[in-house]
Amino acid sequence: LTGLPTRALLIDRGDQLLARTEGADPLVGVLVARVDGLGEIIDAHGRGAGDALLVSLADRLRRAVDPDAVVARTAGDAFAVLHVTDGATGTVEDFTDLADRVRVALGAPHAVADLSLAVTTSIGVSIRPAGDTAAEQLVQEAEAAAARAAAMGPGRTELYDHDLRRQARRRLDQASALRRAIDDDELVVVWQAALPLQ
């Protein structure tokens, strides 16, 4: 629909890009932008309007980032940008500035059919030294940060940190333990009458 690479192709191109930067010392980062409320837009205005909005978003995203960046559509409501800084002079601010540019570019009203649609995006960013990671790990981390941004309210940017990974593992461990307890009939329901108000 958008003419952008898929998530799998983003990872493949990202790994190729990282291989070419070996020996240099740039920072590499992935930015994932999730369109807030895309489902509601489609419900209200139809699939055609939703598709036209996605095409407009993809076009703006391409124009908002550096020509060397790899841009992809990674999910129904999500786009990603893989960006490598210029040599060892890159900073975290390069990526937060990129997130700001993307937010402004995608947030301006889109002329879709007879509509003017303005959207917000929840953005997650993962940044590492180029020799310290693979593209798939960066994408997963940026997706986790974008999910946290969306959970905290529309239009936010969150940087990935290792606490996110610990939280995700804890949730998975708790879910697995609960499923085992249900399968093994280890849960007991206890009812306690409410105390009367004094």
mmCIF file with all atom_site columns, C-alpha atoms in Angstrom, residues 34-190:
data_model
loop_
_atom_site.group_PDB
_atom_site.id
_atom_site.type_symbol
_atom_site.label_atom_id
_atom_site.label_alt_id
_atom_site.label_comp_id
_atom_site.label_asym_id
_atom_site.label_entity_id
_atom_site.label_seq_id
_atom_site.pdbx_PDB_ins_code
_atom_site.Cartn_x
_atom_site.Cartn_y
_atom_site.Cartn_z
_atom_site.occupancy
_atom_site.B_iso_or_equiv
_atom_site.pdbx_formal_charge
_atom_site.auth_seq_id
_atom_site.auth_comp_id
_atom_site.auth_asym_id
_atom_site.auth_atom_id
_atom_site.pdbx_PDB_model_num
ATOM 1   C CA . ARG A 1 34  ? 2.627   4.355   16.026 1.00 0.00 ? 34  ARG A CA 1
ATOM 2   C CA . VAL A 1 35  ? -0.373  6.276   14.705 1.00 0.00 ? 35  VAL A CA 1
ATOM 3   C CA . ASP A 1 36  ? -2.652  6.977   17.673 1.00 0.00 ? 36  ASP A CA 1
ATOM 4   C CA . GLY A 1 37  ? -6.279  6.023   17.079 1.00 0.00 ? 37  GLY A CA 1
ATOM 5   C CA . LEU A 1 38  ? -5.904  4.702   13.536 1.00 0.00 ? 38  LEU A CA 1
ATOM 6   C CA . GLY A 1 39  ? -8.637  2.128   14.153 1.00 0.00 ? 39  GLY A CA 1
ATOM 7   C CA . GLU A 1 40  ? -11.063 4.829   15.238 1.00 0.00 ? 40  GLU A CA 1
ATOM 8   C CA . ILE A 1 41  ? -10.277 6.860   12.109 1.00 0.00 ? 41  ILE A CA 1
ATOM 9   C CA . ILE A 1 42  ? -11.019 3.826   9.934  1.00 0.00 ? 42  ILE A CA 1
ATOM 10  C CA . ASP A 1 43  ? -14.226 3.091   11.871 1.00 0.00 ? 43  ASP A CA 1
ATOM 11  C CA . ALA A 1 44  ? -15.405 6.687   11.453 1.00 0.00 ? 44  ALA A CA 1
ATOM 12  C CA . HIS A 1 45  ? -14.371 7.372   7.856  1.00 0.00 ? 45  HIS A CA 1
ATOM 13  C CA . GLY A 1 46  ? -13.909 3.973   6.204  1.00 0.00 ? 46  GLY A CA 1
ATOM 14  C CA . ARG A 1 47  ? -11.052 1.794   5.036  1.00 0.00 ? 47  ARG A CA 1
ATOM 15  C CA . GLY A 1 48  ? -10.433 3.930   1.938  1.00 0.00 ? 48  GLY A CA 1
ATOM 16  C CA . ALA A 1 49  ? -9.774  7.007   4.064  1.00 0.00 ? 49  ALA A CA 1
ATOM 17  C CA . GLY A 1 50  ? -7.522  4.966   6.344  1.00 0.00 ? 50  GLY A CA 1
ATOM 18  C CA . ASP A 1 51  ? -5.504  3.666   3.393  1.00 0.00 ? 51  ASP A CA 1
ATOM 19  C CA . ALA A 1 52  ? -5.175  7.163   1.917  1.00 0.00 ? 52  ALA A CA 1
ATOM 20  C CA . LEU A 1 53  ? -4.006  8.454   5.305  1.00 0.00 ? 53  LEU A CA 1
ATOM 21  C CA . LEU A 1 54  ? -1.348  5.724   5.528  1.00 0.00 ? 54  LEU A CA 1
ATOM 22  C CA . VAL A 1 55  ? -0.062  6.623   2.046  1.00 0.00 ? 55  VAL A CA 1
ATOM 23  C CA . SER A 1 56  ? 0.135   10.293  3.066  1.00 0.00 ? 56  SER A CA 1
ATOM 24  C CA . LEU A 1 57  ? 1.941   9.408   6.303  1.00 0.00 ? 57  LEU A CA 1
ATOM 25  C CA . ALA A 1 58  ? 4.489   7.264   4.437  1.00 0.00 ? 58  ALA A CA 1
ATOM 26  C CA . ASP A 1 59  ? 5.177   10.059  1.945  1.00 0.00 ? 59  ASP A CA 1
ATOM 27  C CA . ARG A 1 60  ? 5.711   12.621  4.698  1.00 0.00 ? 60  ARG A CA 1
ATOM 28  C CA . LEU A 1 61  ? 7.929   10.269  6.663  1.00 0.00 ? 61  LEU A CA 1
ATOM 29  C CA . ARG A 1 62  ? 10.210  9.710   3.673  1.00 0.00 ? 62  ARG A CA 1
ATOM 30  C CA . ARG A 1 63  ? 10.596  13.480  3.265  1.00 0.00 ? 63  ARG A CA 1
ATOM 31  C CA . ALA A 1 64  ? 11.162  14.122  6.994  1.00 0.00 ? 64  ALA A CA 1
ATOM 32  C CA . VAL A 1 65  ? 14.224  11.890  7.403  1.00 0.00 ? 65  VAL A CA 1
ATOM 33  C CA . ASP A 1 66  ? 17.721  11.824  5.933  1.00 0.00 ? 66  ASP A CA 1
ATOM 34  C CA . PRO A 1 67  ? 18.054  10.228  2.482  1.00 0.00 ? 67  PRO A CA 1
ATOM 35  C CA . ASP A 1 68  ? 20.331  7.511   3.907  1.00 0.00 ? 68  ASP A CA 1
ATOM 36  C CA . ALA A 1 69  ? 17.828  6.438   6.572  1.00 0.00 ? 69  ALA A CA 1
ATOM 37  C CA . VAL A 1 70  ? 15.892  3.214   6.065  1.00 0.00 ? 70  VAL A CA 1
ATOM 38  C CA . VAL A 1 71  ? 12.130  3.763   6.326  1.00 0.00 ? 71  VAL A CA 1
ATOM 39  C CA . ALA A 1 72  ? 9.587   0.927   6.661  1.00 0.00 ? 72  ALA A CA 1
ATOM 40  C CA . ARG A 1 73  ? 6.026   0.137   7.638  1.00 0.00 ? 73  ARG A CA 1
ATOM 41  C CA . THR A 1 74  ? 6.371   -2.413  10.414 1.00 0.00 ? 74  THR A CA 1
ATOM 42  C CA . ALA A 1 75  ? 2.710   -2.953  11.376 1.00 0.00 ? 75  ALA A CA 1
ATOM 43  C CA . GLY A 1 76  ? -0.765  -1.773  10.422 1.00 0.00 ? 76  GLY A CA 1
ATOM 44  C CA . ASP A 1 77  ? -0.431  1.411   12.485 1.00 0.00 ? 77  ASP A CA 1
ATOM 45  C CA . ALA A 1 78  ? 3.360   1.685   12.773 1.00 0.00 ? 78  ALA A CA 1
ATOM 46  C CA . PHE A 1 79  ? 6.264   3.054   10.766 1.00 0.00 ? 79  PHE A CA 1
ATOM 47  C CA . ALA A 1 80  ? 9.970   2.751   11.522 1.00 0.00 ? 80  ALA A CA 1
ATOM 48  C CA . VAL A 1 81  ? 13.142  4.657   10.683 1.00 0.00 ? 81  VAL A CA 1
ATOM 49  C CA . LEU A 1 82  ? 16.634  3.200   11.026 1.00 0.00 ? 82  LEU A CA 1
ATOM 50  C CA . HIS A 1 83  ? 19.189  6.003   11.241 1.00 0.00 ? 83  HIS A CA 1
ATOM 51  C CA . VAL A 1 84  ? 22.977  5.943   11.621 1.00 0.00 ? 84  VAL A CA 1
ATOM 52  C CA . THR A 1 85  ? 24.803  9.053   12.807 1.00 0.00 ? 85  THR A CA 1
ATOM 53  C CA . ASP A 1 86  ? 27.752  10.522  10.946 1.00 0.00 ? 86  ASP A CA 1
ATOM 54  C CA . GLY A 1 87  ? 30.832  8.939   12.518 1.00 0.00 ? 87  GLY A CA 1
ATOM 55  C CA . ALA A 1 88  ? 31.610  9.223   16.212 1.00 0.00 ? 88  ALA A CA 1
ATOM 56  C CA . THR A 1 89  ? 30.082  12.691  16.554 1.00 0.00 ? 89  THR A CA 1
ATOM 57  C CA . GLY A 1 90  ? 26.498  11.453  16.915 1.00 0.00 ? 90  GLY A CA 1
ATOM 58  C CA . THR A 1 91  ? 24.544  12.055  20.112 1.00 0.00 ? 91  THR A CA 1
ATOM 59  C CA . VAL A 1 92  ? 21.226  11.035  21.642 1.00 0.00 ? 92  VAL A CA 1
ATOM 60  C CA . GLU A 1 93  ? 19.959  14.494  20.686 1.00 0.00 ? 93  GLU A CA 1
ATOM 61  C CA . ASP A 1 94  ? 20.292  13.515  17.014 1.00 0.00 ? 94  ASP A CA 1
ATOM 62  C CA . PHE A 1 95  ? 17.573  10.935  17.601 1.00 0.00 ? 95  PHE A CA 1
ATOM 63  C CA . THR A 1 96  ? 15.326  13.049  19.805 1.00 0.00 ? 96  THR A CA 1
ATOM 64  C CA . ASP A 1 97  ? 15.529  15.790  17.159 1.00 0.00 ? 97  ASP A CA 1
ATOM 65  C CA . LEU A 1 98  ? 14.590  13.194  14.535 1.00 0.00 ? 98  LEU A CA 1
ATOM 66  C CA . ALA A 1 99  ? 11.601  12.131  16.656 1.00 0.00 ? 99  ALA A CA 1
ATOM 67  C CA . ASP A 1 100 ? 10.489  15.780  16.871 1.00 0.00 ? 100 ASP A CA 1
ATOM 68  C CA . ARG A 1 101 ? 10.785  16.199  13.086 1.00 0.00 ? 101 ARG A CA 1
ATOM 69  C CA . VAL A 1 102 ? 8.778   13.029  12.499 1.00 0.00 ? 102 VAL A CA 1
ATOM 70  C CA . ARG A 1 103 ? 6.075   14.056  14.979 1.00 0.00 ? 103 ARG A CA 1
ATOM 71  C CA . VAL A 1 104 ? 5.653   17.488  13.355 1.00 0.00 ? 104 VAL A CA 1
ATOM 72  C CA . ALA A 1 105 ? 5.699   16.104  9.805  1.00 0.00 ? 105 ALA A CA 1
ATOM 73  C CA . LEU A 1 106 ? 3.137   13.383  10.507 1.00 0.00 ? 106 LEU A CA 1
ATOM 74  C CA . GLY A 1 107 ? 0.961   15.562  12.735 1.00 0.00 ? 107 GLY A CA 1
ATOM 75  C CA . ALA A 1 108 ? 0.078   18.308  10.259 1.00 0.00 ? 108 ALA A CA 1
ATOM 76  C CA . PRO A 1 109 ? -3.429  17.816  8.788  1.00 0.00 ? 109 PRO A CA 1
ATOM 77  C CA . HIS A 1 110 ? -3.699  15.326  5.908  1.00 0.00 ? 110 HIS A CA 1
ATOM 78  C CA . ALA A 1 111 ? -6.059  16.071  3.017  1.00 0.00 ? 111 ALA A CA 1
ATOM 79  C CA . VAL A 1 112 ? -7.807  12.718  2.539  1.00 0.00 ? 112 VAL A CA 1
ATOM 80  C CA . ALA A 1 113 ? -10.745 12.704  0.123  1.00 0.00 ? 113 ALA A CA 1
ATOM 81  C CA . ASP A 1 114 ? -12.981 15.514  1.420  1.00 0.00 ? 114 ASP A CA 1
ATOM 82  C CA . LEU A 1 115 ? -11.499 15.306  4.911  1.00 0.00 ? 115 LEU A CA 1
ATOM 83  C CA . SER A 1 116 ? -8.743  17.037  6.815  1.00 0.00 ? 116 SER A CA 1
ATOM 84  C CA . LEU A 1 117 ? -7.308  14.467  9.234  1.00 0.00 ? 117 LEU A CA 1
ATOM 85  C CA . ALA A 1 118 ? -4.783  15.370  11.922 1.00 0.00 ? 118 ALA A CA 1
ATOM 86  C CA . VAL A 1 119 ? -3.099  12.549  13.831 1.00 0.00 ? 119 VAL A CA 1
ATOM 87  C CA . THR A 1 120 ? -0.748  12.167  16.750 1.00 0.00 ? 120 THR A CA 1
ATOM 88  C CA . THR A 1 121 ? 1.963   9.541   17.010 1.00 0.00 ? 121 THR A CA 1
ATOM 89  C CA . SER A 1 122 ? 3.437   7.615   19.913 1.00 0.00 ? 122 SER A CA 1
ATOM 90  C CA . ILE A 1 123 ? 7.151   7.279   19.244 1.00 0.00 ? 123 ILE A CA 1
ATOM 91  C CA . GLY A 1 124 ? 9.664   4.845   20.670 1.00 0.00 ? 124 GLY A CA 1
ATOM 92  C CA . VAL A 1 125 ? 13.422  5.139   20.127 1.00 0.00 ? 125 VAL A CA 1
ATOM 93  C CA . SER A 1 126 ? 16.231  2.671   20.737 1.00 0.00 ? 126 SER A CA 1
ATOM 94  C CA . ILE A 1 127 ? 19.866  3.814   20.372 1.00 0.00 ? 127 ILE A CA 1
ATOM 95  C CA . ARG A 1 128 ? 23.117  1.859   20.583 1.00 0.00 ? 128 ARG A CA 1
ATOM 96  C CA . PRO A 1 129 ? 26.689  1.978   19.286 1.00 0.00 ? 129 PRO A CA 1
ATOM 97  C CA . ALA A 1 130 ? 26.759  0.391   15.817 1.00 0.00 ? 130 ALA A CA 1
ATOM 98  C CA . GLY A 1 131 ? 29.009  -2.489  16.847 1.00 0.00 ? 131 GLY A CA 1
ATOM 99  C CA . ASP A 1 132 ? 26.881  -3.319  19.879 1.00 0.00 ? 132 ASP A CA 1
ATOM 100 C CA . THR A 1 133 ? 23.681  -4.622  18.341 1.00 0.00 ? 133 THR A CA 1
ATOM 101 C CA . ALA A 1 134 ? 21.716  -6.170  15.496 1.00 0.00 ? 134 ALA A CA 1
ATOM 102 C CA . ALA A 1 135 ? 18.886  -4.450  13.662 1.00 0.00 ? 135 ALA A CA 1
ATOM 103 C CA . GLU A 1 136 ? 16.230  -6.850  14.957 1.00 0.00 ? 136 GLU A CA 1
ATOM 104 C CA . GLN A 1 137 ? 17.097  -6.068  18.583 1.00 0.00 ? 137 GLN A CA 1
ATOM 105 C CA . LEU A 1 138 ? 16.887  -2.329  17.898 1.00 0.00 ? 138 LEU A CA 1
ATOM 106 C CA . VAL A 1 139 ? 13.484  -2.729  16.229 1.00 0.00 ? 139 VAL A CA 1
ATOM 107 C CA . GLN A 1 140 ? 12.138  -4.814  19.134 1.00 0.00 ? 140 GLN A CA 1
ATOM 108 C CA . GLU A 1 141 ? 13.381  -2.282  21.669 1.00 0.00 ? 141 GLU A CA 1
ATOM 109 C CA . ALA A 1 142 ? 11.935  0.677   19.754 1.00 0.00 ? 142 ALA A CA 1
ATOM 110 C CA . GLU A 1 143 ? 8.593   -1.159  19.470 1.00 0.00 ? 143 GLU A CA 1
ATOM 111 C CA . ALA A 1 144 ? 8.577   -1.725  23.233 1.00 0.00 ? 144 ALA A CA 1
ATOM 112 C CA . ALA A 1 145 ? 9.327   1.956   23.840 1.00 0.00 ? 145 ALA A CA 1
ATOM 113 C CA . ALA A 1 146 ? 6.554   2.982   21.407 1.00 0.00 ? 146 ALA A CA 1
ATOM 114 C CA . ALA A 1 147 ? 4.096   0.721   23.235 1.00 0.00 ? 147 ALA A CA 1
ATOM 115 C CA . ARG A 1 148 ? 5.033   2.385   26.532 1.00 0.00 ? 148 ARG A CA 1
ATOM 116 C CA . ALA A 1 149 ? 4.628   5.833   24.935 1.00 0.00 ? 149 ALA A CA 1
ATOM 117 C CA . ALA A 1 150 ? 1.145   4.882   23.668 1.00 0.00 ? 150 ALA A CA 1
ATOM 118 C CA . ALA A 1 151 ? 0.149   3.527   27.086 1.00 0.00 ? 151 ALA A CA 1
ATOM 119 C CA . MET A 1 152 ? 1.137   6.826   28.722 1.00 0.00 ? 152 MET A CA 1
ATOM 120 C CA . GLY A 1 153 ? -0.998  8.917   26.379 1.00 0.00 ? 153 GLY A CA 1
ATOM 121 C CA . PRO A 1 154 ? -0.981  10.017  22.741 1.00 0.00 ? 154 PRO A CA 1
ATOM 122 C CA . GLY A 1 155 ? 1.759   12.129  21.231 1.00 0.00 ? 155 GLY A CA 1
ATOM 123 C CA . ARG A 1 156 ? 4.616   11.017  23.488 1.00 0.00 ? 156 ARG A CA 1
ATOM 124 C CA . THR A 1 157 ? 8.199   9.944   22.801 1.00 0.00 ? 157 THR A CA 1
ATOM 125 C CA . GLU A 1 158 ? 9.907   7.336   24.969 1.00 0.00 ? 158 GLU A CA 1
ATOM 126 C CA . LEU A 1 159 ? 13.527  6.187   24.839 1.00 0.00 ? 159 LEU A CA 1
ATOM 127 C CA . TYR A 1 160 ? 14.137  2.493   25.398 1.00 0.00 ? 160 TYR A CA 1
ATOM 128 C CA . ASP A 1 161 ? 15.833  1.527   28.642 1.00 0.00 ? 161 ASP A CA 1
ATOM 129 C CA . HIS A 1 162 ? 16.595  -1.833  30.191 1.00 0.00 ? 162 HIS A CA 1
ATOM 130 C CA . ASP A 1 163 ? 13.802  -1.418  32.740 1.00 0.00 ? 163 ASP A CA 1
ATOM 131 C CA . LEU A 1 164 ? 11.385  -1.937  29.848 1.00 0.00 ? 164 LEU A CA 1
ATOM 132 C CA . ARG A 1 165 ? 12.922  -5.358  29.166 1.00 0.00 ? 165 ARG A CA 1
ATOM 133 C CA . ARG A 1 166 ? 12.707  -6.302  32.857 1.00 0.00 ? 166 ARG A CA 1
ATOM 134 C CA . GLN A 1 167 ? 9.047   -5.238  32.979 1.00 0.00 ? 167 GLN A CA 1
ATOM 135 C CA . ALA A 1 168 ? 8.245   -7.242  29.836 1.00 0.00 ? 168 ALA A CA 1
ATOM 136 C CA . ARG A 1 169 ? 9.969   -10.354 31.222 1.00 0.00 ? 169 ARG A CA 1
ATOM 137 C CA . ARG A 1 170 ? 8.154   -9.978  34.545 1.00 0.00 ? 170 ARG A CA 1
ATOM 138 C CA . ARG A 1 171 ? 4.781   -9.746  32.760 1.00 0.00 ? 171 ARG A CA 1
ATOM 139 C CA . LEU A 1 172 ? 5.581   -12.839 30.676 1.00 0.00 ? 172 LEU A CA 1
ATOM 140 C CA . ASP A 1 173 ? 6.733   -14.769 33.757 1.00 0.00 ? 173 ASP A CA 1
ATOM 141 C CA . GLN A 1 174 ? 3.565   -13.817 35.652 1.00 0.00 ? 174 GLN A CA 1
ATOM 142 C CA . ALA A 1 175 ? 1.335   -14.787 32.721 1.00 0.00 ? 175 ALA A CA 1
ATOM 143 C CA . SER A 1 176 ? 3.118   -18.139 32.363 1.00 0.00 ? 176 SER A CA 1
ATOM 144 C CA . ALA A 1 177 ? 2.846   -18.829 36.086 1.00 0.00 ? 177 ALA A CA 1
ATOM 145 C CA . LEU A 1 178 ? -0.866  -17.991 36.058 1.00 0.00 ? 178 LEU A CA 1
ATOM 146 C CA . ARG A 1 179 ? -1.505  -20.304 33.084 1.00 0.00 ? 179 ARG A CA 1
ATOM 147 C CA . ARG A 1 180 ? 0.352   -23.133 34.855 1.00 0.00 ? 180 ARG A CA 1
ATOM 148 C CA . ALA A 1 181 ? -1.642  -22.527 38.038 1.00 0.00 ? 181 ALA A CA 1
ATOM 149 C CA . ILE A 1 182 ? -4.912  -22.690 36.083 1.00 0.00 ? 182 ILE A CA 1
ATOM 150 C CA . ASP A 1 183 ? -3.849  -25.873 34.246 1.00 0.00 ? 183 ASP A CA 1
ATOM 151 C CA . ASP A 1 184 ? -2.736  -27.503 37.513 1.00 0.00 ? 184 ASP A CA 1
ATOM 152 C CA . ASP A 1 185 ? -5.908  -26.439 39.371 1.00 0.00 ? 185 ASP A CA 1
ATOM 153 C CA . GLU A 1 186 ? -3.832  -24.519 41.911 1.00 0.00 ? 186 GLU A CA 1
ATOM 154 C CA . LEU A 1 187 ? -6.087  -21.478 42.232 1.00 0.00 ? 187 LEU A CA 1
ATOM 155 C CA . VAL A 1 188 ? -8.518  -21.131 45.120 1.00 0.00 ? 188 VAL A CA 1
ATOM 156 C CA . VAL A 1 189 ? -11.318 -18.574 45.141 1.00 0.00 ? 189 VAL A CA 1
ATOM 157 C CA . VAL A 1 190 ? -11.836 -16.921 48.518 1.00 0.00 ? 190 VAL A CA 1
#
